[in-house]
Short mmCIF file of C-alpha atoms in Angstrom, two decimals:
data_model
loop_
_atom_site.label_atom_id
_atom_site.label_comp_id
_atom_site.label_asym_id
_atom_site.label_seq_id
_atom_site.Cartn_x
_atom_site.Cartn_y
_atom_site.Cartn_z
CA MET A 1 17.07 14.97 19.60
CA SER A 2 20.68 14.07 19.03
CA PHE A 3 22.72 15.70 16.28
CA SER A 4 23.25 12.35 14.53
CA ALA A 5 19.55 11.51 14.64
CA THR A 6 18.70 14.93 13.28
CA ASN A 7 21.14 14.49 10.43
CA GLN A 8 19.79 11.02 9.74
CA LEU A 9 16.26 12.25 9.20
CA ARG A 10 17.44 15.36 7.35
CA ASN A 11 19.36 13.18 4.90
CA THR A 12 16.34 10.96 4.46
CA CYS A 13 14.25 13.97 3.53
CA GLN A 14 16.42 14.42 0.45
CA PHE A 15 14.81 11.22 -0.91
CA PRO A 16 17.46 9.36 -2.85
CA LEU A 17 15.64 6.90 -5.08
CA GLN A 18 16.49 3.93 -2.90
CA PRO A 19 13.38 2.41 -1.31
CA VAL A 20 13.46 -0.39 1.21
CA THR A 21 12.36 -3.39 -0.86
CA THR A 22 13.90 -6.53 0.65
CA GLN A 23 11.38 -9.32 1.21
CA MET A 24 8.56 -6.88 0.51
CA ALA A 25 5.64 -9.24 0.93
CA LYS A 26 6.83 -10.52 4.29
CA LYS A 27 7.58 -7.00 5.52
CA ARG A 28 4.07 -5.85 4.70
CA ASP A 29 2.60 -8.88 6.43
CA ARG A 30 4.66 -8.16 9.54
CA ARG A 31 3.31 -4.63 9.62
CA VAL A 32 -0.07 -5.85 10.67
CA ALA A 33 0.70 -9.12 12.46
CA PRO A 34 -1.18 -9.63 15.74
CA SER A 35 2.07 -10.14 17.64
CA SER A 36 2.55 -6.38 17.81
CA ASN A 37 2.53 -5.10 21.40
CA ARG A 38 3.16 -1.52 20.47
CA GLY A 39 0.32 -0.21 22.60
CA LYS A 40 1.98 -1.62 25.73
CA ASP A 41 5.21 0.17 24.91
CA ARG A 42 3.65 3.63 24.55
CA VAL A 43 4.27 6.26 27.21
CA GLU A 44 1.71 8.49 28.85
CA SER A 45 3.54 11.78 28.44
CA SER A 46 6.28 13.46 26.45
CA ASP A 47 9.86 13.81 27.65
CA GLN A 48 9.88 16.79 30.00
CA SER A 49 13.63 16.97 30.53
CA SER A 50 14.64 17.76 26.96
CA ASP A 51 14.84 21.34 25.77
CA PRO A 52 11.61 21.89 23.78
CA LYS A 53 12.88 25.05 22.10
CA LEU A 54 15.95 23.24 20.81
CA THR A 55 13.90 20.31 19.57
CA ILE A 56 11.45 22.56 17.75
CA THR A 57 14.28 24.55 16.22
CA LEU A 58 15.93 21.40 14.90
CA VAL A 59 12.65 20.10 13.56
CA LEU A 60 11.82 23.32 11.79
CA SER A 61 15.29 23.49 10.30
CA PHE A 62 14.82 20.43 8.11
CA CYS A 63 11.14 19.49 7.93
CA VAL A 64 9.24 22.76 7.58
CA ALA A 65 9.63 25.06 4.60
CA ALA A 66 9.63 28.78 4.93
CA ALA A 67 6.22 30.23 5.73
CA ALA A 68 5.81 31.77 2.30
CA ALA A 69 6.61 28.49 0.55
CA VAL A 70 4.16 26.57 2.70
CA LEU A 71 1.44 29.13 2.01
CA ALA A 72 2.03 28.90 -1.74
CA TYR A 73 2.04 25.11 -1.57
CA ARG A 74 -1.21 25.11 0.40
CA ILE A 75 -2.91 27.37 -2.14
CA LYS A 76 -1.81 25.10 -4.96
CA TYR A 77 -2.83 21.81 -3.37
CA ALA A 78 -5.58 22.67 -0.88
CA HIS A 79 -8.16 20.90 -3.07
CA PRO A 80 -6.21 18.80 -5.54
CA ILE A 81 -9.25 16.99 -6.92
CA THR A 82 -11.07 19.81 -8.68
CA ASN A 83 -12.58 18.11 -11.71
CA ARG A 84 -14.77 15.72 -9.73
CA ALA A 85 -17.49 16.09 -7.13
CA GLN A 86 -15.93 17.12 -3.86
CA SER A 87 -15.88 14.55 -1.09
CA TYR A 88 -17.41 15.09 2.32
CA VAL A 89 -14.00 15.70 3.91
CA HIS A 90 -13.21 18.31 1.24
CA GLN A 91 -16.53 20.02 1.87
CA ARG A 92 -15.72 20.19 5.59
CA GLY A 93 -12.33 21.75 4.89
CA LEU A 94 -10.36 18.87 6.42
CA VAL A 95 -8.06 18.19 3.47
CA LYS A 96 -5.27 20.63 4.24
CA ILE A 97 -1.66 21.03 5.23
CA ASP A 98 -2.09 22.83 8.55
CA VAL A 99 -3.99 20.07 10.31
CA ASN A 100 -3.65 19.69 14.09
CA TYR A 101 -3.88 16.66 16.30
CA GLN A 102 -7.10 17.78 18.05
CA GLU A 103 -8.87 17.98 14.71
CA ILE A 104 -7.76 14.48 13.75
CA LEU A 105 -8.97 13.06 17.06
CA THR A 106 -12.30 14.84 16.75
CA GLU A 107 -13.05 14.26 13.07
CA ASN A 108 -11.51 10.92 12.05
CA ALA A 109 -14.61 8.81 12.80
CA LYS A 110 -17.08 11.17 11.11
CA VAL A 111 -17.92 10.08 7.58
CA SER A 112 -20.54 10.94 5.00
CA GLU A 113 -23.90 9.24 5.45
CA ASN A 114 -23.75 8.45 1.74
CA THR A 115 -21.18 5.67 1.84
CA SER A 116 -22.17 4.46 -1.63
CA GLY A 117 -20.95 7.54 -3.50
CA ARG A 118 -17.65 7.19 -5.38
CA HIS A 119 -15.28 10.07 -6.03
CA TYR A 120 -12.47 8.12 -7.72
CA LYS A 121 -13.52 7.00 -11.19
CA TYR A 122 -10.78 4.44 -11.85
CA PRO A 123 -10.65 0.98 -10.19
CA VAL A 124 -9.95 0.75 -6.46
CA LEU A 125 -8.50 -2.47 -5.05
CA ALA A 126 -8.34 -2.92 -1.30
CA TYR A 127 -6.42 -5.55 0.66
CA ILE A 128 -7.82 -7.13 3.82
CA THR A 129 -5.83 -9.25 6.28
CA PRO A 130 -7.29 -11.94 8.55
CA TRP A 131 -5.23 -10.70 11.49
CA ASN A 132 -6.73 -7.20 11.30
CA SER A 133 -10.46 -7.78 11.44
CA LYS A 134 -11.42 -4.12 11.06
CA GLY A 135 -10.71 -4.48 7.36
CA TYR A 136 -13.59 -6.93 6.94
CA ASP A 137 -15.97 -4.42 8.52
CA MET A 138 -14.63 -1.54 6.40
CA ALA A 139 -15.08 -3.63 3.25
CA LYS A 140 -18.76 -4.13 4.06
CA ARG A 141 -19.36 -0.60 5.27
CA PHE A 142 -17.76 1.08 2.24
CA ASN A 143 -18.53 -1.68 -0.24
CA SER A 144 -19.38 0.64 -3.12
CA LYS A 145 -16.07 2.51 -2.86
CA PHE A 146 -14.19 -0.53 -4.16
CA THR A 147 -14.14 -2.39 -7.44
CA HIS A 148 -11.84 -5.19 -6.19
CA LEU A 149 -11.27 -6.65 -2.73
CA SER A 150 -8.31 -8.92 -2.03
CA PRO A 151 -8.37 -10.83 1.25
CA VAL A 152 -4.89 -12.10 2.13
CA TRP A 153 -5.67 -15.79 2.45
CA TYR A 154 -3.50 -18.14 0.37
CA ASP A 155 0.03 -19.46 -0.13
CA LEU A 156 1.08 -21.87 -2.88
CA LYS A 157 3.96 -23.95 -1.51
CA SER A 158 6.22 -26.81 -2.48
CA GLN A 159 5.50 -30.08 -0.68
CA GLY A 160 8.02 -32.76 -1.42
CA THR A 161 8.03 -33.08 -5.20
CA GLY A 162 4.54 -31.61 -5.46
CA LEU A 163 2.58 -28.48 -4.63
CA ILE A 164 -0.01 -27.55 -2.05
CA LEU A 165 -2.35 -24.55 -1.85
CA GLU A 166 -2.77 -23.48 1.77
CA GLY A 167 -5.21 -20.96 3.19
CA ARG A 168 -8.74 -22.10 2.53
CA HIS A 169 -9.33 -22.13 6.28
CA ASN A 170 -9.03 -18.32 6.17
CA ALA A 171 -11.85 -17.97 3.65
CA ASP A 172 -14.96 -16.30 5.06
CA MET A 173 -17.78 -17.22 2.70
CA GLY A 174 -20.41 -15.51 4.83
CA TRP A 175 -18.51 -12.25 4.47
CA ILE A 176 -18.30 -12.71 0.69
CA SER A 177 -22.06 -13.35 0.54
CA GLU A 178 -22.74 -10.14 2.46
CA LEU A 179 -20.49 -8.20 0.08
CA ARG A 180 -22.29 -9.53 -2.99
CA MET A 181 -25.72 -8.83 -1.59
CA ALA A 182 -24.66 -5.23 -1.00
CA GLY A 183 -22.84 -4.53 -4.29
CA ASP A 184 -20.88 -5.70 -7.30
CA VAL A 185 -17.34 -5.71 -5.92
CA TRP A 186 -14.98 -8.39 -7.27
CA VAL A 187 -13.37 -10.70 -4.68
CA LEU A 188 -9.86 -11.82 -5.66
CA PRO A 189 -7.95 -13.47 -2.79
CA ARG A 190 -4.22 -12.85 -2.71
CA VAL A 191 -1.99 -15.85 -3.32
CA VAL A 192 1.72 -15.69 -2.50
CA LEU A 193 3.67 -18.07 -4.70
CA GLU A 194 6.18 -19.61 -2.28
CA ALA A 195 6.94 -22.74 -4.28
CA PHE A 196 10.61 -23.20 -5.17
CA PRO A 197 10.87 -21.26 -8.43
CA ALA A 198 13.53 -23.45 -10.04
CA GLU A 199 11.25 -26.47 -9.61
CA LEU A 200 8.04 -24.70 -10.53
CA LEU A 201 9.18 -22.86 -13.62
CA THR A 202 11.39 -25.48 -15.26
CA LYS A 203 8.99 -28.39 -14.92
CA LYS A 204 5.93 -28.34 -17.14
CA LYS A 205 3.97 -30.66 -14.84
CA GLN A 206 4.56 -28.35 -11.88
CA ARG A 207 3.46 -25.29 -13.84
CA SER A 208 0.32 -27.09 -14.97
CA LYS A 209 -0.37 -28.31 -11.44
CA ALA A 210 0.00 -24.80 -10.00
CA ILE A 211 -2.38 -23.33 -12.57
CA THR A 212 -4.89 -26.13 -12.02
CA LEU A 213 -4.83 -25.62 -8.25
CA LEU A 214 -5.46 -21.88 -8.59
CA VAL A 215 -8.18 -22.12 -11.22
CA ASN A 216 -10.00 -24.92 -9.38
CA GLU A 217 -9.91 -22.98 -6.11
CA CYS A 218 -11.59 -20.04 -7.83
CA LYS A 219 -14.27 -22.29 -9.31
CA GLU A 220 -14.91 -24.26 -6.12
CA MET A 221 -15.03 -21.21 -3.86
CA GLY A 222 -16.79 -18.88 -6.26
CA TYR A 223 -14.03 -16.27 -6.41
CA ASP A 224 -13.75 -13.73 -9.20
CA GLY A 225 -10.05 -14.45 -9.75
CA ILE A 226 -6.85 -13.99 -7.77
CA VAL A 227 -4.15 -11.48 -6.93
CA LEU A 228 -0.82 -13.24 -7.44
CA GLU A 229 2.40 -12.21 -5.69
CA SER A 230 5.60 -13.90 -6.86
CA TRP A 231 8.04 -11.38 -8.36
CA SER A 232 9.72 -10.40 -5.07
CA ARG A 233 10.29 -14.05 -4.17
CA TRP A 234 11.68 -14.83 -7.60
CA ALA A 235 14.02 -11.85 -7.23
CA ALA A 236 15.18 -13.16 -3.85
CA TYR A 237 16.05 -16.49 -5.49
CA ARG A 238 17.93 -14.56 -8.20
CA ILE A 239 16.20 -16.38 -11.01
CA LEU A 240 15.24 -13.12 -12.73
CA HIS A 241 18.92 -12.44 -13.50
CA ASP A 242 18.86 -15.38 -15.93
CA PRO A 243 17.14 -14.41 -19.21
CA SER A 244 15.85 -17.92 -19.86
CA MET A 245 14.41 -18.23 -16.35
CA ARG A 246 12.91 -14.78 -16.60
CA ASN A 247 11.17 -15.79 -19.82
CA LEU A 248 9.82 -18.89 -18.09
CA ALA A 249 8.54 -16.71 -15.24
CA LEU A 250 6.74 -14.38 -17.63
CA GLN A 251 5.40 -17.34 -19.58
CA PHE A 252 3.97 -18.88 -16.41
CA ILE A 253 2.07 -15.68 -15.61
CA LYS A 254 0.73 -15.55 -19.17
CA GLU A 255 -0.41 -19.18 -19.01
CA LEU A 256 -2.12 -18.56 -15.68
CA GLY A 257 -3.87 -15.49 -17.04
CA ASP A 258 -5.07 -17.39 -20.10
CA ALA A 259 -6.36 -20.25 -17.95
CA LEU A 260 -8.28 -17.87 -15.68
CA HIS A 261 -9.73 -15.97 -18.62
CA ALA A 262 -11.03 -19.22 -20.06
CA VAL A 263 -13.42 -19.63 -17.11
CA SER A 264 -16.73 -17.75 -16.87
CA LEU A 265 -17.99 -16.57 -13.51
CA GLU A 266 -20.77 -18.66 -12.01
CA ARG A 267 -22.76 -15.55 -11.08
CA ASN A 268 -22.19 -13.80 -14.41
CA ASP A 269 -21.33 -15.88 -17.45
CA LYS A 270 -20.35 -12.75 -19.38
CA GLN A 271 -17.43 -12.14 -17.03
CA ARG A 272 -14.21 -14.13 -16.82
CA LEU A 273 -11.92 -14.87 -13.90
CA GLN A 274 -9.39 -12.08 -13.43
CA LEU A 275 -5.67 -12.00 -12.68
CA VAL A 276 -4.09 -9.08 -10.86
CA TYR A 277 -0.32 -9.32 -10.54
CA VAL A 278 1.69 -7.70 -7.73
CA ILE A 279 4.77 -5.72 -8.76
CA GLY A 280 7.27 -3.72 -6.76
CA PRO A 281 8.85 -0.37 -7.66
CA PRO A 282 12.34 -0.25 -9.17
CA HIS A 283 15.12 -0.15 -6.59
CA SER A 284 16.85 2.85 -8.13
CA GLU A 285 16.63 5.35 -10.98
CA LYS A 286 18.29 2.80 -13.24
CA LEU A 287 16.53 -0.54 -13.58
CA GLN A 288 18.34 -3.47 -12.01
CA GLU A 289 18.27 -6.97 -13.52
CA HIS A 290 15.65 -8.22 -11.07
CA ASP A 291 13.35 -5.17 -11.28
CA PHE A 292 9.97 -5.37 -12.95
CA GLY A 293 10.30 -2.91 -15.81
CA PRO A 294 8.40 -1.50 -18.79
CA LYS A 295 9.30 -4.47 -21.03
CA ASP A 296 7.80 -6.87 -18.48
CA LEU A 297 4.73 -4.69 -18.23
CA ARG A 298 4.21 -4.74 -21.99
CA SER A 299 4.91 -8.46 -22.15
CA LEU A 300 2.13 -9.24 -19.66
CA GLY A 301 -0.27 -6.52 -20.77
CA ASP A 302 -2.71 -8.85 -22.54
CA ALA A 303 -2.61 -11.70 -20.01
CA VAL A 304 -2.98 -9.65 -16.82
CA ASP A 305 -6.06 -7.61 -15.89
CA GLY A 306 -4.25 -5.35 -13.44
CA PHE A 307 -0.88 -4.69 -11.79
CA SER A 308 -0.83 -3.94 -8.08
CA LEU A 309 2.14 -1.57 -7.78
CA MET A 310 3.50 -1.51 -4.20
CA MET A 311 4.41 2.17 -3.82
CA TYR A 312 5.20 2.14 -0.10
CA ASP A 313 7.97 1.04 2.28
CA PHE A 314 10.32 3.67 0.85
CA SER A 315 11.96 4.09 4.28
CA GLY A 316 12.91 1.70 7.05
CA PRO A 317 14.32 1.69 10.59
CA GLN A 318 17.88 2.01 9.29
CA ASN A 319 16.89 4.93 7.09
CA PRO A 320 13.87 6.62 8.73
CA GLY A 321 11.71 8.85 6.65
CA PRO A 322 8.51 9.04 4.60
CA ASN A 323 6.48 6.03 3.55
CA ALA A 324 6.01 6.97 -0.10
CA PRO A 325 7.41 10.32 -1.34
CA LEU A 326 5.25 11.78 -4.05
CA LYS A 327 8.24 12.43 -6.34
CA TRP A 328 9.19 8.77 -6.03
CA ILE A 329 5.68 7.75 -7.06
CA HIS A 330 5.78 10.06 -10.07
CA SER A 331 9.22 8.92 -11.20
CA THR A 332 8.25 5.24 -10.88
CA LEU A 333 5.12 5.70 -12.98
CA GLN A 334 7.15 7.61 -15.54
CA LEU A 335 9.76 4.85 -15.63
CA LEU A 336 7.13 2.15 -16.19
CA LEU A 337 4.83 4.05 -18.52
CA GLY A 338 7.06 6.66 -20.11
CA THR A 339 5.14 9.85 -20.82
CA ASP A 340 2.09 8.05 -22.18
CA LYS A 341 -0.48 8.99 -19.57
CA ASN A 342 -3.94 7.45 -19.86
CA SER A 343 -2.61 4.63 -22.03
CA ALA A 344 -4.15 1.16 -21.99
CA LEU A 345 -1.36 -0.05 -19.70
CA ALA A 346 -1.73 2.94 -17.37
CA HIS A 347 -5.35 1.92 -16.86
CA LYS A 348 -4.15 -1.48 -15.66
CA ILE A 349 -1.91 -0.06 -12.94
CA PHE A 350 -3.29 -0.10 -9.39
CA LEU A 351 -1.08 2.51 -7.70
CA GLY A 352 -0.31 1.37 -4.15
CA ILE A 353 -1.37 3.69 -1.32
CA ASN A 354 -0.50 2.84 2.28
CA PHE A 355 -3.11 3.16 5.02
CA TYR A 356 -0.48 2.32 7.67
CA GLY A 357 2.35 4.43 9.04
CA ASN A 358 5.71 4.01 10.74
CA ASP A 359 7.08 5.02 14.12
CA PHE A 360 10.86 5.42 13.84
CA ALA A 361 13.28 5.72 16.77
CA LEU A 362 15.70 8.57 16.06
CA SER A 363 17.82 8.11 19.16
CA GLY A 364 18.71 5.20 21.40
CA GLY A 365 19.57 3.05 18.41
CA PRO A 366 17.71 2.51 15.15
CA GLY A 367 14.32 0.91 15.34
CA GLY A 368 10.73 1.27 14.38
CA GLY A 369 7.59 -0.49 13.42
CA ALA A 370 4.19 -0.23 11.88
CA VAL A 371 1.53 2.17 13.11
CA THR A 372 -2.12 1.36 12.52
CA GLY A 373 -4.91 3.89 12.88
CA ARG A 374 -5.56 2.78 16.44
CA ASP A 375 -1.87 3.20 17.36
CA TYR A 376 -1.77 6.58 15.68
CA LEU A 377 -4.79 7.99 17.53
CA SER A 378 -3.37 6.70 20.80
CA LEU A 379 -0.08 8.51 20.19
CA LEU A 380 -1.87 11.74 19.31
CA GLU A 381 -3.95 11.56 22.46
CA LYS A 382 -0.98 10.82 24.72
CA HIS A 383 1.51 13.31 23.33
CA GLY A 384 -0.54 16.08 21.75
CA PRO A 385 2.18 16.66 19.12
CA VAL A 386 2.61 19.43 16.59
CA MET A 387 1.78 18.10 13.15
CA ARG A 388 4.44 18.84 10.51
CA TRP A 389 4.08 18.91 6.74
CA GLU A 390 7.13 17.62 4.88
CA LYS A 391 6.97 19.34 1.51
CA LYS A 392 9.38 17.14 -0.44
CA SER A 393 7.54 13.92 0.36
CA ALA A 394 4.07 15.49 0.66
CA GLU A 395 3.52 13.64 3.95
CA HIS A 396 2.57 14.63 7.46
CA LEU A 397 4.67 13.60 10.46
CA PHE A 398 5.17 14.40 14.11
CA PHE A 399 7.81 13.91 16.79
CA TYR A 400 7.58 12.72 20.36
CA SER A 401 9.89 11.53 23.16
CA ASP A 402 9.31 8.37 25.17
CA ASP A 403 9.92 7.84 28.89
CA GLU A 404 13.53 6.82 28.19
CA TYR A 405 14.12 10.16 26.46
CA ASN A 406 14.37 8.56 23.02
CA ASN A 407 13.09 10.70 20.18
CA HIS A 408 10.66 9.29 17.64
CA ALA A 409 9.36 10.38 14.25
CA VAL A 410 5.93 9.15 13.18
CA PHE A 411 4.91 9.17 9.53
CA TYR A 412 1.26 8.28 8.99
CA PRO A 413 -1.03 9.09 6.04
CA SER A 414 -3.32 12.08 6.24
CA LEU A 415 -6.29 13.27 4.21
CA MET A 416 -3.97 15.64 2.39
CA SER A 417 -1.29 13.06 1.57
CA ILE A 418 -3.85 10.51 0.35
CA SER A 419 -5.71 13.11 -1.69
CA MET A 420 -2.51 14.14 -3.47
CA ARG A 421 -1.66 10.52 -4.31
CA LEU A 422 -5.16 9.93 -5.65
CA GLU A 423 -4.74 12.99 -7.83
CA GLU A 424 -1.36 11.74 -9.09
CA ALA A 425 -2.90 8.38 -9.97
CA HIS A 426 -5.83 10.12 -11.66
CA LYS A 427 -3.51 12.19 -13.84
CA TRP A 428 -2.00 8.98 -15.19
CA GLY A 429 -5.34 7.26 -15.55
CA CYS A 430 -4.39 4.63 -12.96
CA GLY A 431 -6.44 2.70 -10.48
CA VAL A 432 -5.28 2.46 -6.86
CA SER A 433 -4.60 -0.40 -4.45
CA ILE A 434 -4.69 0.10 -0.69
CA TRP A 435 -2.55 -1.80 1.81
CA GLU A 436 -4.61 -2.31 3.83
CA ILE A 437 -8.00 -0.94 4.78
CA GLY A 438 -8.06 -2.26 8.33
CA GLN A 439 -5.19 0.07 9.24
CA GLY A 440 -6.68 3.36 8.09
CA LEU A 441 -8.88 6.00 9.69
CA ASP A 442 -12.58 6.00 8.88
CA TYR A 443 -12.66 9.35 7.12
CA PHE A 444 -9.98 8.22 4.64
CA PHE A 445 -12.75 6.35 2.81
CA ASP A 446 -14.60 9.57 2.03
CA LEU A 447 -11.84 10.36 -0.47
CA LEU A 448 -12.49 7.24 -2.55
#
């Protein structure tokens, strides 16, 4: 590992509050796109020409705390969820810091026979993407673990002077029928609002048309509501810097929520269509003009049933590091909610938890990409790496070298990291949202 690469990752481990947030929705979609050929680029063995002692020394110098500190940390967090029935993976002693790659390979597919039992008492929303079909199977297999499922199916776009809702061809009604026969989970497809915001928000007819399209799609297809993503796109168009445009944006969301709430579900006339709204974390400790902040949260509190808070993508190829440092999660929740844990608004937050990871190149030029569960297990099997626990982020990682002698750092969620994030959400009284369940390992679901 080069000195510059070592410094790069060491600096990242200090976690300045500066997540990678540009074009968030598109970045997350790219993470799981079928065009990935990562498996073809993997190597069969680690770099044998580098000095392993030097590499280990450098790694230990910035990513492993002193033995005493690690031991104390393990004692404190070995079983973070203590006030609820222990999950199967807790009972088997798998939720721990000192995990090794052999254990992950051996145990990841073993899950409790009781897949209907829930350990997390607040709502759990899970995203599913059509290009990662495992998610559909996981949704059926662990149906009772979730309260909301959001298949990523729709885009609302400008077409000439009008609007068009694209994505119905993605809808799998047979899958929805199977879900409903097996349980009571709500199905709320995600809709990305790609229509030109200046046109949409300033013209009453366009706003009404957009709302009509979305409500009618729910009624015609028998959905339970929608998950709407628009804030990141509005920020990219810089309309949120203008107070009048920002007010129009908030008003549109309120009008949409009211319109959805006015419609009873066909299968349960006591329930109304729901609106979950996607929000990103602030870009820094001080709120920027385009950030979704506590005032916005309070403004939409009555019109929105839940807020899907995207607490991932903290690091990127230009700044490799953890996916979602725990301190960053805590500070973001505190910024949005203040110190009022278990408030009515806290209950509406779905804290984002990533089931994907990242493989960052530390030498040979910056680079990196998404790691799904299948990629991750393949890397473990090929390289047999030493698993590291990064205390500041509360994430596991490992290093390997490819056949061109480039060093890589792989951050991927573990039972321990997920358990600690569930506990953080539980302390606030928040639900959780998972991006996305087709990318995780099977035994992750035992924690839910």
